[in-house]
mmCIF file of C-alpha atoms in Angstrom:
data_model
loop_
_atom_site.group_PDB
_atom_site.id
_atom_site.type_symbol
_atom_site.label_atom_id
_atom_site.label_comp_id
_atom_site.label_asym_id
_atom_site.label_seq_id
_atom_site.Cartn_x
_atom_site.Cartn_y
_atom_site.Cartn_z
ATOM 1 C CA GLY A 1263 114.431 87.164 85.968
ATOM 2 C CA ASP A 1264 115.234 90.042 88.269
ATOM 3 C CA SER A 1265 113.759 89.969 91.690
ATOM 4 C CA VAL A 1266 113.846 91.794 95.129
ATOM 5 C CA THR A 1267 113.193 90.012 98.502
ATOM 6 C CA GLN A 1268 112.499 91.891 101.599
ATOM 7 C CA MET A 1269 110.928 91.064 105.098
ATOM 8 C CA GLU A 1270 107.266 91.777 104.843
ATOM 9 C CA GLY A 1271 106.648 92.341 108.621
ATOM 10 C CA PRO A 1272 104.876 94.135 110.236
ATOM 11 C CA VAL A 1273 108.023 95.221 112.011
ATOM 12 C CA THR A 1274 107.128 96.833 115.290
ATOM 13 C CA LEU A 1275 109.695 98.992 117.166
ATOM 14 C CA SER A 1276 109.685 101.384 120.009
ATOM 15 C CA GLU A 1277 110.571 105.059 119.395
ATOM 16 C CA GLU A 1278 114.270 105.709 119.343
ATOM 17 C CA ALA A 1279 115.054 102.090 118.587
ATOM 18 C CA PHE A 1280 117.502 101.075 115.787
ATOM 19 C CA LEU A 1281 115.957 100.073 112.499
ATOM 20 C CA THR A 1282 117.231 97.515 109.964
ATOM 21 C CA ILE A 1283 115.061 96.386 106.960
ATOM 22 C CA ASN A 1284 116.758 93.771 104.966
ATOM 23 C CA CYS A 1285 116.547 93.659 101.205
ATOM 24 C CA THR A 1286 118.331 91.258 98.745
ATOM 25 C CA TYR A 1287 118.191 91.168 95.087
ATOM 26 C CA THR A 1288 118.708 88.993 92.148
ATOM 27 C CA ALA A 1289 119.688 90.636 88.814
ATOM 28 C CA THR A 1290 121.442 89.635 85.648
ATOM 29 C CA GLY A 1291 122.991 93.015 85.031
ATOM 30 C CA TYR A 1292 124.303 95.835 87.158
ATOM 31 C CA PRO A 1293 121.397 97.312 88.993
ATOM 32 C CA SER A 1294 120.500 100.647 90.497
ATOM 33 C CA LEU A 1295 119.007 100.237 93.875
ATOM 34 C CA PHE A 1296 116.253 102.280 95.511
ATOM 35 C CA TRP A 1297 114.184 102.577 98.712
ATOM 36 C CA TYR A 1298 110.787 104.022 98.586
ATOM 37 C CA VAL A 1299 108.381 104.918 101.508
ATOM 38 C CA GLN A 1300 104.629 104.859 101.274
ATOM 39 C CA TYR A 1301 102.586 106.645 103.929
ATOM 40 C CA PRO A 1302 98.948 105.548 104.512
ATOM 41 C CA GLY A 1303 96.667 106.421 101.618
ATOM 42 C CA GLU A 1304 99.517 108.005 99.603
ATOM 43 C CA GLY A 1305 101.751 107.165 96.725
ATOM 44 C CA LEU A 1306 105.316 106.112 96.911
ATOM 45 C CA GLN A 1307 108.066 108.682 97.622
ATOM 46 C CA LEU A 1308 111.696 108.020 96.815
ATOM 47 C CA LEU A 1309 113.698 107.817 99.945
ATOM 48 C CA LEU A 1310 117.221 107.107 98.671
ATOM 49 C CA LYS A 1311 119.100 105.416 95.985
ATOM 50 C CA ALA A 1312 122.531 103.993 95.071
ATOM 51 C CA THR A 1313 123.756 103.409 91.493
ATOM 52 C CA LYS A 1314 126.920 101.452 91.948
ATOM 53 C CA ALA A 1315 128.703 99.036 94.256
ATOM 54 C CA ASP A 1316 129.578 100.488 97.700
ATOM 55 C CA ASP A 1317 127.662 103.573 97.166
ATOM 56 C CA LYS A 1318 125.650 104.686 100.176
ATOM 57 C CA GLY A 1319 122.336 106.415 99.854
ATOM 58 C CA SER A 1320 121.049 108.547 102.629
ATOM 59 C CA ASN A 1321 118.109 110.803 103.390
ATOM 60 C CA LYS A 1322 116.128 111.879 106.587
ATOM 61 C CA GLY A 1323 118.482 109.805 108.732
ATOM 62 C CA PHE A 1324 117.897 106.619 106.714
ATOM 63 C CA GLU A 1325 120.995 104.987 105.115
ATOM 64 C CA ALA A 1326 121.460 101.923 102.803
ATOM 65 C CA THR A 1327 124.822 100.683 101.236
ATOM 66 C CA TYR A 1328 124.952 98.879 97.923
ATOM 67 C CA ARG A 1329 126.686 95.601 98.720
ATOM 68 C CA LYS A 1330 127.434 93.733 95.496
ATOM 69 C CA GLU A 1331 129.242 90.854 97.195
ATOM 70 C CA THR A 1332 126.121 89.913 99.275
ATOM 71 C CA THR A 1333 123.595 91.399 96.645
ATOM 72 C CA SER A 1334 121.992 93.420 99.359
ATOM 73 C CA PHE A 1335 120.787 96.966 100.091
ATOM 74 C CA HIS A 1336 119.598 96.959 103.766
ATOM 75 C CA LEU A 1337 117.880 100.037 105.097
ATOM 76 C CA GLU A 1338 118.991 101.429 108.484
ATOM 77 C CA LYS A 1339 118.039 104.253 110.788
ATOM 78 C CA GLY A 1340 119.712 104.777 114.184
ATOM 79 C CA SER A 1341 116.685 106.258 116.001
ATOM 80 C CA VAL A 1342 113.208 105.845 114.567
ATOM 81 C CA GLN A 1343 110.251 108.125 115.269
ATOM 82 C CA VAL A 1344 106.518 107.516 115.205
ATOM 83 C CA SER A 1345 106.334 109.466 112.120
ATOM 84 C CA ASP A 1346 108.543 106.824 110.348
ATOM 85 C CA SER A 1347 105.591 104.413 110.483
ATOM 86 C CA ALA A 1348 104.952 103.481 106.883
ATOM 87 C CA VAL A 1349 105.492 100.830 104.306
ATOM 88 C CA TYR A 1350 108.950 100.623 102.859
ATOM 89 C CA PHE A 1351 109.719 99.190 99.443
ATOM 90 C CA CYS A 1352 113.123 98.150 98.018
ATOM 91 C CA ALA A 1353 113.471 98.254 94.215
ATOM 92 C CA LEU A 1354 115.818 97.854 91.441
ATOM 93 C CA SER A 1355 116.453 98.959 87.912
ATOM 94 C CA VAL A 1356 118.731 97.188 85.501
ATOM 95 C CA LEU A 1357 119.903 98.450 82.092
ATOM 96 C CA GLY A 1358 118.504 96.548 79.137
ATOM 97 C CA SER A 1359 117.104 93.873 81.439
ATOM 98 C CA GLY A 1360 113.468 94.940 82.358
ATOM 99 C CA GLY A 1361 114.690 98.194 84.122
ATOM 100 C CA GLY A 1362 114.838 101.785 82.710
ATOM 101 C CA ALA A 1363 111.845 102.398 80.477
ATOM 102 C CA ASP A 1364 110.304 99.000 81.575
ATOM 103 C CA GLY A 1365 109.916 100.303 85.202
ATOM 104 C CA LEU A 1366 111.411 99.130 88.438
ATOM 105 C CA THR A 1367 111.108 95.696 90.025
ATOM 106 C CA PHE A 1368 109.885 95.992 93.568
ATOM 107 C CA GLY A 1369 109.911 93.925 96.699
ATOM 108 C CA LYS A 1370 106.564 93.257 98.454
ATOM 109 C CA GLY A 1371 107.054 95.989 101.058
ATOM 110 C CA THR A 1372 107.805 96.094 104.720
ATOM 111 C CA HIS A 1373 105.249 97.472 107.015
ATOM 112 C CA LEU A 1374 106.937 99.407 109.849
ATOM 113 C CA ILE A 1375 104.959 100.322 113.006
ATOM 114 C CA ILE A 1376 106.785 102.696 115.560
ATOM 115 C CA GLN A 1377 105.173 102.859 119.038
ATOM 116 C CA PRO A 1378 105.623 105.850 121.324
ATOM 117 C CA SER B 954 109.962 121.393 89.221
ATOM 118 C CA GLN B 955 108.134 118.446 87.950
ATOM 119 C CA THR B 956 104.713 117.428 89.338
ATOM 120 C CA ILE B 957 102.421 114.519 88.603
ATOM 121 C CA HIS B 958 98.732 114.546 89.045
ATOM 122 C CA GLN B 959 96.484 111.611 89.274
ATOM 123 C CA TRP B 960 92.643 111.509 89.714
ATOM 124 C CA PRO B 961 90.233 110.679 91.062
ATOM 125 C CA ALA B 962 91.650 109.931 94.567
ATOM 126 C CA THR B 963 88.919 107.395 95.310
ATOM 127 C CA LEU B 964 86.425 105.614 93.191
ATOM 128 C CA VAL B 965 83.555 103.138 93.852
ATOM 129 C CA GLN B 966 82.153 101.386 90.593
ATOM 130 C CA PRO B 967 79.853 98.491 90.153
ATOM 131 C CA VAL B 968 80.975 95.325 88.328
ATOM 132 C CA GLY B 969 80.513 95.690 84.506
ATOM 133 C CA SER B 970 80.844 99.472 84.467
ATOM 134 C CA PRO B 971 83.590 101.306 82.590
ATOM 135 C CA LEU B 972 86.716 102.902 83.972
ATOM 136 C CA SER B 973 88.861 105.788 83.203
ATOM 137 C CA LEU B 974 91.733 107.005 85.433
ATOM 138 C CA GLU B 975 93.814 109.908 84.230
ATOM 139 C CA CYS B 976 97.442 110.941 84.945
ATOM 140 C CA THR B 977 99.260 113.995 83.894
ATOM 141 C CA VAL B 978 102.881 115.217 84.404
ATOM 142 C CA GLU B 979 104.034 118.772 84.393
ATOM 143 C CA GLY B 980 107.483 120.307 84.154
ATOM 144 C CA THR B 981 109.186 117.637 81.988
ATOM 145 C CA SER B 982 109.119 116.530 78.295
ATOM 146 C CA ASN B 983 109.169 113.083 76.801
ATOM 147 C CA PRO B 984 108.851 111.148 80.105
ATOM 148 C CA ASN B 985 108.426 107.384 80.482
ATOM 149 C CA LEU B 986 105.020 106.835 81.887
ATOM 150 C CA TYR B 987 103.861 103.811 83.965
ATOM 151 C CA TRP B 988 100.744 102.363 85.625
ATOM 152 C CA TYR B 989 101.073 100.109 88.636
ATOM 153 C CA ARG B 990 98.487 98.321 90.777
ATOM 154 C CA GLN B 991 98.903 97.527 94.432
ATOM 155 C CA ALA B 992 96.474 94.921 95.735
ATOM 156 C CA ALA B 993 95.751 94.722 99.441
ATOM 157 C CA GLY B 994 98.569 93.084 101.294
ATOM 158 C CA ARG B 995 100.653 92.647 98.120
ATOM 159 C CA GLY B 996 103.433 94.533 96.345
ATOM 160 C CA LEU B 997 103.384 96.474 93.265
ATOM 161 C CA GLN B 998 102.558 95.143 89.879
ATOM 162 C CA LEU B 999 103.557 96.883 86.676
ATOM 163 C CA LEU B 1000 100.569 96.999 84.382
ATOM 164 C CA PHE B 1001 101.584 99.272 81.499
ATOM 165 C CA TYR B 1002 104.448 101.504 80.399
ATOM 166 C CA SER B 1003 104.874 104.071 77.621
ATOM 167 C CA VAL B 1004 107.946 105.634 76.035
ATOM 168 C CA GLY B 1005 106.099 107.971 73.836
ATOM 169 C CA ILE B 1006 102.705 109.087 72.413
ATOM 170 C CA GLY B 1007 100.654 106.092 71.216
ATOM 171 C CA GLN B 1008 103.333 103.657 72.413
ATOM 172 C CA ILE B 1009 102.124 101.305 75.056
ATOM 173 C CA SER B 1010 103.541 98.131 76.478
ATOM 174 C CA SER B 1011 101.575 95.690 78.599
ATOM 175 C CA GLU B 1012 103.124 93.675 81.157
ATOM 176 C CA VAL B 1013 100.233 91.293 82.122
ATOM 177 C CA PRO B 1014 97.160 90.179 80.241
ATOM 178 C CA GLN B 1015 94.146 91.651 81.812
ATOM 179 C CA ASN B 1016 90.868 93.410 81.711
ATOM 180 C CA LEU B 1017 92.450 96.912 81.439
ATOM 181 C CA SER B 1018 94.072 99.017 78.678
ATOM 182 C CA ALA B 1019 96.023 102.141 78.592
ATOM 183 C CA SER B 1020 96.481 105.019 76.270
ATOM 184 C CA ARG B 1021 98.698 107.980 75.857
ATOM 185 C CA PRO B 1022 97.087 110.600 73.604
ATOM 186 C CA GLN B 1023 99.515 113.406 74.579
ATOM 187 C CA ASP B 1024 103.055 113.447 75.594
ATOM 188 C CA ARG B 1025 102.335 113.969 79.315
ATOM 189 C CA GLN B 1026 98.989 112.320 79.633
ATOM 190 C CA PHE B 1027 98.393 108.660 80.578
ATOM 191 C CA ILE B 1028 94.945 107.073 80.780
ATOM 192 C CA LEU B 1029 94.031 103.748 82.270
ATOM 193 C CA SER B 1030 90.709 102.210 81.066
ATOM 194 C CA SER B 1031 88.310 99.343 81.237
ATOM 195 C CA LYS B 1032 85.253 98.592 79.257
ATOM 196 C CA LYS B 1033 83.777 96.287 82.023
ATOM 197 C CA LEU B 1034 85.212 96.215 85.542
ATOM 198 C CA LEU B 1035 85.632 92.996 87.492
ATOM 199 C CA LEU B 1036 85.673 92.450 91.172
ATOM 200 C CA SER B 1037 89.287 91.569 90.942
ATOM 201 C CA ASP B 1038 90.184 94.954 89.537
ATOM 202 C CA SER B 1039 89.786 96.564 92.943
ATOM 203 C CA GLY B 1040 92.973 97.947 94.238
ATOM 204 C CA PHE B 1041 95.331 100.985 94.531
ATOM 205 C CA TYR B 1042 96.379 102.307 91.189
ATOM 206 C CA LEU B 1043 99.531 104.337 90.918
ATOM 207 C CA CYS B 1044 100.817 106.367 87.978
ATOM 208 C CA ALA B 1045 104.509 107.271 87.751
ATOM 209 C CA TRP B 1046 106.925 108.921 85.361
ATOM 210 C CA SER B 1047 110.700 108.794 84.900
ATOM 211 C CA PRO B 1048 112.968 110.941 82.684
ATOM 212 C CA ARG B 1049 114.065 109.343 79.409
ATOM 213 C CA THR B 1050 117.722 108.959 80.430
ATOM 214 C CA GLY B 1051 118.070 105.251 80.910
ATOM 215 C CA THR B 1052 118.749 103.151 84.023
ATOM 216 C CA GLY B 1053 119.520 104.636 87.387
ATOM 217 C CA SER B 1054 116.563 107.188 87.138
ATOM 218 C CA PRO B 1055 114.105 106.672 89.838
ATOM 219 C CA LEU B 1056 110.271 106.650 89.256
ATOM 220 C CA HIS B 1057 108.267 109.507 90.631
ATOM 221 C CA PHE B 1058 104.702 108.501 91.684
ATOM 222 C CA GLY B 1059 101.332 110.165 91.841
ATOM 223 C CA ASN B 1060 99.237 109.963 95.039
ATOM 224 C CA GLY B 1061 97.241 107.078 93.661
ATOM 225 C CA THR B 1062 93.578 106.173 93.028
ATOM 226 C CA ARG B 1063 91.759 103.748 95.449
ATOM 227 C CA LEU B 1064 89.336 101.763 93.266
ATOM 228 C CA THR B 1065 86.641 99.599 94.783
ATOM 229 C CA VAL B 1066 84.609 97.470 92.545
ATOM 230 C CA THR B 1067 81.279 96.345 94.113
#
């Protein structure tokens, strides 16, 4: 079946450091890929997405590139802030294979802590 | 614009008591609706999804049930809660346009079963 693997953390960085959160996936079809962010006590918010190979999603200084050859969708940010502290989820949706109306398949989430 | 409302925000219930969590979506028609559970230290588990009124699909066997009495209303229920039902419950919706559409989540309900 489809699956998403990501580092669970916690990942602790200093403010202004460079961030990479790795995400790899297994899917039988051609997935769309997503990153969500969850702040403490809140629901998940869509951070960015990519729907085909080599697409780059970006938002709020975060970027991720859909790499079909390595089945990866790593999240990056050049300079993190304390306000970026949250849990980040990688997810995929595959047409006719558990995605779409069946919901997204999520990784277990990566807890990011940014220290001032 | 579309909005999703989920309530209550927090709930403490004794073992064996009933449960009803409600979710409504505004600003869209015929959405796909979902219930997820997030247990402490774990990822998201899809519990139920619905593509229309009265149409419910269950992903895992459990002590919970879901209903969709109206197009934009999704209810999660239990007749008798178990300790293992504690967790963070999230409702979500997506447009009925196939793959590539993201899910949009509510703010969640923190359920503690004592």
